[in-house]
XYZ file of C-alpha atoms in Angstrom:
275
model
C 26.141 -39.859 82.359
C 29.418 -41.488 82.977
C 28.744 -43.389 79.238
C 27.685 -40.403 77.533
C 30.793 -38.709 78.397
C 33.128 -41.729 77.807
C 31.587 -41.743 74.490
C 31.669 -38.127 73.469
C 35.405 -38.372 74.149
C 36.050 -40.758 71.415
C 37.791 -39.730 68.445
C 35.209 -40.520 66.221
C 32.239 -38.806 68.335
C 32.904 -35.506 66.703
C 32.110 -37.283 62.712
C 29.085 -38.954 64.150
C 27.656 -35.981 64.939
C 28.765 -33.903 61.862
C 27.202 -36.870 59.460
C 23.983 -36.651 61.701
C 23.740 -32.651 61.524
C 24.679 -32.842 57.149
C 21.442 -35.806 56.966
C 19.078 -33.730 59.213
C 19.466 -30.548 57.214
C 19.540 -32.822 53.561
C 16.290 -34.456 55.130
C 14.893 -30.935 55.999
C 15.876 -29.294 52.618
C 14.581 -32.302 50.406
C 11.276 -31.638 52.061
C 10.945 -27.569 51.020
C 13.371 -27.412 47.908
C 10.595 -29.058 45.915
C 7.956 -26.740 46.049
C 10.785 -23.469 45.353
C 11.913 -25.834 42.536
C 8.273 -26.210 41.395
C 7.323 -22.391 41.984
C 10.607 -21.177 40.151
C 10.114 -23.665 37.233
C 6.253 -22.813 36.859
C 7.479 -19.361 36.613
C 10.073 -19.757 34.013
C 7.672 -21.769 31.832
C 4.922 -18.900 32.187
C 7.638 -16.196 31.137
C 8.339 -18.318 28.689
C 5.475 -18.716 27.286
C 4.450 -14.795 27.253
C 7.711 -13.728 25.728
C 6.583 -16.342 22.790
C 2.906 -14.634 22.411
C 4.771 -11.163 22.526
C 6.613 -12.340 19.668
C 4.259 -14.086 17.741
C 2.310 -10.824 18.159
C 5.354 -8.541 17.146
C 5.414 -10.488 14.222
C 1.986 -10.667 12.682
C 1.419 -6.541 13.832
C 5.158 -4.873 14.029
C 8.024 -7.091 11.948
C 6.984 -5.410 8.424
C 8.135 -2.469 9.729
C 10.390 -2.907 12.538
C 11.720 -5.648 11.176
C 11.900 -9.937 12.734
C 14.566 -9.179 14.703
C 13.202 -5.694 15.706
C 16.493 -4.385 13.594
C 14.247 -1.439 12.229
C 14.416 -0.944 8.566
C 15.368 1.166 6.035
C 14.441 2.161 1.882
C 16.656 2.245 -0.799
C 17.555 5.645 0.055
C 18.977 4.739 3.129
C 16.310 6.249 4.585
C 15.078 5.139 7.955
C 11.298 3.625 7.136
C 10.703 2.424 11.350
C 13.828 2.929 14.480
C 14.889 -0.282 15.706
C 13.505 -1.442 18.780
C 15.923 -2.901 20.760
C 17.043 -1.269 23.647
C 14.000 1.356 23.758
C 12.413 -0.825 26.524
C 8.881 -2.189 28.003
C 7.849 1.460 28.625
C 8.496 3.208 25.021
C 6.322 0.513 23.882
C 3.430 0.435 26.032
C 3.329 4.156 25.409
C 2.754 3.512 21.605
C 0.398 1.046 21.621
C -2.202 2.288 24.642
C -2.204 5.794 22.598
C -2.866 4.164 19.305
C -0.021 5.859 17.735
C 1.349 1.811 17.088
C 0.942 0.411 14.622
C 1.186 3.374 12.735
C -1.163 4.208 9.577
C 0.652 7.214 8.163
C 4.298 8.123 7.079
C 3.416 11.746 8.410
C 6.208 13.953 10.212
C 4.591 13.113 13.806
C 2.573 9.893 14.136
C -0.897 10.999 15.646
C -2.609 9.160 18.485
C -5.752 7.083 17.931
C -8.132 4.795 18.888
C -6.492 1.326 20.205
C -7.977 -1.685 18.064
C -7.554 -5.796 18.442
C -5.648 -7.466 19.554
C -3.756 -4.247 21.776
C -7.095 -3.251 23.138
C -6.090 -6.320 25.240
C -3.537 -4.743 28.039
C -2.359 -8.308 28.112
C -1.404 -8.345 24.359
C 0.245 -4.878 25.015
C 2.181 -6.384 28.077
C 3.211 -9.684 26.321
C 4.458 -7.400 23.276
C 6.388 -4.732 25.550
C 8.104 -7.778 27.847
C 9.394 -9.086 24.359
C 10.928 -5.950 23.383
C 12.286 -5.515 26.865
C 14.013 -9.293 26.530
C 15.631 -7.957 23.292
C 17.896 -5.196 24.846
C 16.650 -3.866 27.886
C 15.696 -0.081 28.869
C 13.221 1.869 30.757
C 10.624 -0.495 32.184
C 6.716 0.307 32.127
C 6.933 2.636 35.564
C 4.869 2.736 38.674
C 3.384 6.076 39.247
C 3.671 7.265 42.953
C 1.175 8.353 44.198
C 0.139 11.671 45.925
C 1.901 14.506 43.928
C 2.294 17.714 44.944
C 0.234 19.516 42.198
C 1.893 22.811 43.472
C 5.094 22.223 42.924
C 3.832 20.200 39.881
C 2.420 23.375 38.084
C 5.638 25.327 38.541
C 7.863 22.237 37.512
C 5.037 21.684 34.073
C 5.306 26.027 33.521
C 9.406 25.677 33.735
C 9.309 22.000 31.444
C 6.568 21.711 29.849
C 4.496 24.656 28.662
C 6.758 25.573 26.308
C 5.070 23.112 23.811
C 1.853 21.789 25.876
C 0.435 25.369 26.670
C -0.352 26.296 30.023
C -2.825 23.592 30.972
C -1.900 20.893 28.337
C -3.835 21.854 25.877
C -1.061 21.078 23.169
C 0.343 23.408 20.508
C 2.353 23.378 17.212
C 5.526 22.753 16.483
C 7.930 23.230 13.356
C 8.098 21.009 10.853
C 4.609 19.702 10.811
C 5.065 18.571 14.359
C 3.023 19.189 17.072
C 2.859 18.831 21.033
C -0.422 17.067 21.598
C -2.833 17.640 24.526
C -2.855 15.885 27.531
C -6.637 15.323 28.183
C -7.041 12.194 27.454
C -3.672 10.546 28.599
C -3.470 8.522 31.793
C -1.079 8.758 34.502
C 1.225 5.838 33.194
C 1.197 6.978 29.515
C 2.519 10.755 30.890
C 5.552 9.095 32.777
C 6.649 7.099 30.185
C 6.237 10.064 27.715
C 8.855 11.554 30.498
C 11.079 8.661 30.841
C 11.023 8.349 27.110
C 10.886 11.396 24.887
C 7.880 9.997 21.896
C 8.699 11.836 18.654
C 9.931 15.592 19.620
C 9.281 15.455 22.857
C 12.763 15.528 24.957
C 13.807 12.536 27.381
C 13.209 13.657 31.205
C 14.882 11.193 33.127
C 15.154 10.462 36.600
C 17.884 12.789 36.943
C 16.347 15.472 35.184
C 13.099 14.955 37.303
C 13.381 12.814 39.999
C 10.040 9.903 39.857
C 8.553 12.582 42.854
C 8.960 15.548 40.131
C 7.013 13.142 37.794
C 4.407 12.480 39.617
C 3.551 16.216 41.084
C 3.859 16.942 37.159
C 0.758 14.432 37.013
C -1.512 15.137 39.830
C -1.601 18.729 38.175
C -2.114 17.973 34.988
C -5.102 15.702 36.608
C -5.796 19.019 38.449
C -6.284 21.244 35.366
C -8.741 18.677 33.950
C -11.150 18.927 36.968
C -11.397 22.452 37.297
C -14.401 24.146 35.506
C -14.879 26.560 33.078
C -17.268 29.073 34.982
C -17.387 31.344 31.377
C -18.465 29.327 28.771
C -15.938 27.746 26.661
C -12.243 27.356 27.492
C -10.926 28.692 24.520
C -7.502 26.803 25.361
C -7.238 28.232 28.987
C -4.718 30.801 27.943
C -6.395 33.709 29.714
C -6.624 37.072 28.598
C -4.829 36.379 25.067
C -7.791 34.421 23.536
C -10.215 35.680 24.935
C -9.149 39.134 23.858
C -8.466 37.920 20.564
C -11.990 36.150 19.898
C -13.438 39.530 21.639
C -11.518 41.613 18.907
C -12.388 39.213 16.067
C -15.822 38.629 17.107
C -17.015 41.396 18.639
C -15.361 44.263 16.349
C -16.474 42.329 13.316
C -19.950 42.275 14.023
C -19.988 45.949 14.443
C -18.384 46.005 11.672
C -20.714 44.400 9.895
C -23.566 46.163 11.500
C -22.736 49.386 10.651
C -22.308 48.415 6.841
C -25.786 46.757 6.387
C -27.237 49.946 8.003
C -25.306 52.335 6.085
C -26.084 50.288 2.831
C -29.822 50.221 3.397
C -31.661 52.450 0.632
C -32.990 55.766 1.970
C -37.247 55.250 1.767
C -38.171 58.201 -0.819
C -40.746 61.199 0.096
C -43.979 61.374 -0.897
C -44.728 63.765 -2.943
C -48.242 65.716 -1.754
């Protein structure tokens, strides 16, 4: 004991023991730091690598109109021919391609939605192609939906927002210009919060300010809500209540008395006998 102290009160104890600390954690770290090294550089090389099919796939199915650089492009007019890309984000994307309205087949006034073909009926094409456009300027990310809405307060936050242009239940309406606002039967959680956090075509942007990500999502679980409930009648006629179904009883109804009362009227009395 008497040695250990001696020694500890030697002016050079205090480096010895310093060094030995600095090569104990350098031994410790070269043992972990090469698998996080590893890990990190296996993950750089996979990004990599899917930002390079998301451009090679850009290329061969959106640079002709978009442009190689994503630029957009424009005619001789000065006219834009397709919006540049950069900055609209992972999520404006995705929503394109899963609805089939990218790439587009028509010049029309509002791009309509349509069946997804190769190679973006691949989610991980669609992914690789969004990631790209996300590398090129940022924006709105492909969201997460959360989950359990309030479809309550998401039918009086869709009635306020949204029914303007998607009737009542989503059924979709028209719009000026040859636009339309197009149903929402078909769409899937994900594509209705990025149409949200986006704004496709004439729809405006609701962003998380407008409607906070719970707003979104009660929006959703009643639009989800609509589509399960049955139609106990017959035939929806757009779910608008009262004002289609009086207007198809006045059309329809009306005209066929209409109509029945002319073909008896016109039928040819049968003439008398004579005896």
């Amino acid at each position: 004991m008497t040695r250990f102290t001696a020694w500890r009160r030697r002016s050079w104890a205090g480096y010895a023991v310093v060094l030995a600390a600095l090569v104990a954690i350098g031994a410790i770290y070269a043992g972990v730091s090469p698998a996080t090294d590893q890990a990190q550089a296996t993950g750089t090389q996979a990004q990599a690598a899917d930002l390079a099919k998301g451009k090679s796939l850009f290329n061969q199915n959106c640079a002709s109109c978009h442009g190689l650089n994503a630029e957009g492009t424009k005619d001789s007019y000065d006219n834009t021919i397709a919006p540049s890309l950069i900055g609209v984000g992972a999520a404006s994307v995705h929503f394109q391609i899963t609805t089939g309205r990218m790439p587009a087949m028509t010049n029309a006034a509002q791009v309509p939605s349509k069946k997804v073909v190769a190679p973006f009926d691949d989610e991980a094409n669609v992914t690789a192609v969004a990631e790209y456009i996300q590398s090129l300027g940022g924006g709105p990310g492909v969201p997460i939906v959360p989950q359990g809405g309030d479809a309550a307060l998401g039918g009086k936050l869709f009635r306020t927002n949204c029914a303007q242009c998607h009737n009542f239940t989503g059924q979709g309406g028209a719009l000026t210009e040859g636009k339309y606002a197009p149903d929402l039967l078909e769409t899937t959680p994900v594509q209705i919060y990025e149409a949200m956090l986006t704004g496709p075509q004439a729809m405006p942007v609701f962003n998380d300010t407008t409607l906070t990500p719970e707003d979104k999502a009660a929006i959703i679980a009643f639009i989800e809500t609509t589509r399960e409930e049955p139609n106990p009648g017959g035939a929806g006629l757009g779910r608008m209540g009262p004002v289609s179904e009086g207007l198809v009883g006045w059309v329809v109804g009306i005209g066929l008395l209409v109509f029945a009362s002319i073909w008896i009227t016109a039928k040819k009395p049968k003439k008398l006998k004579k005896s």
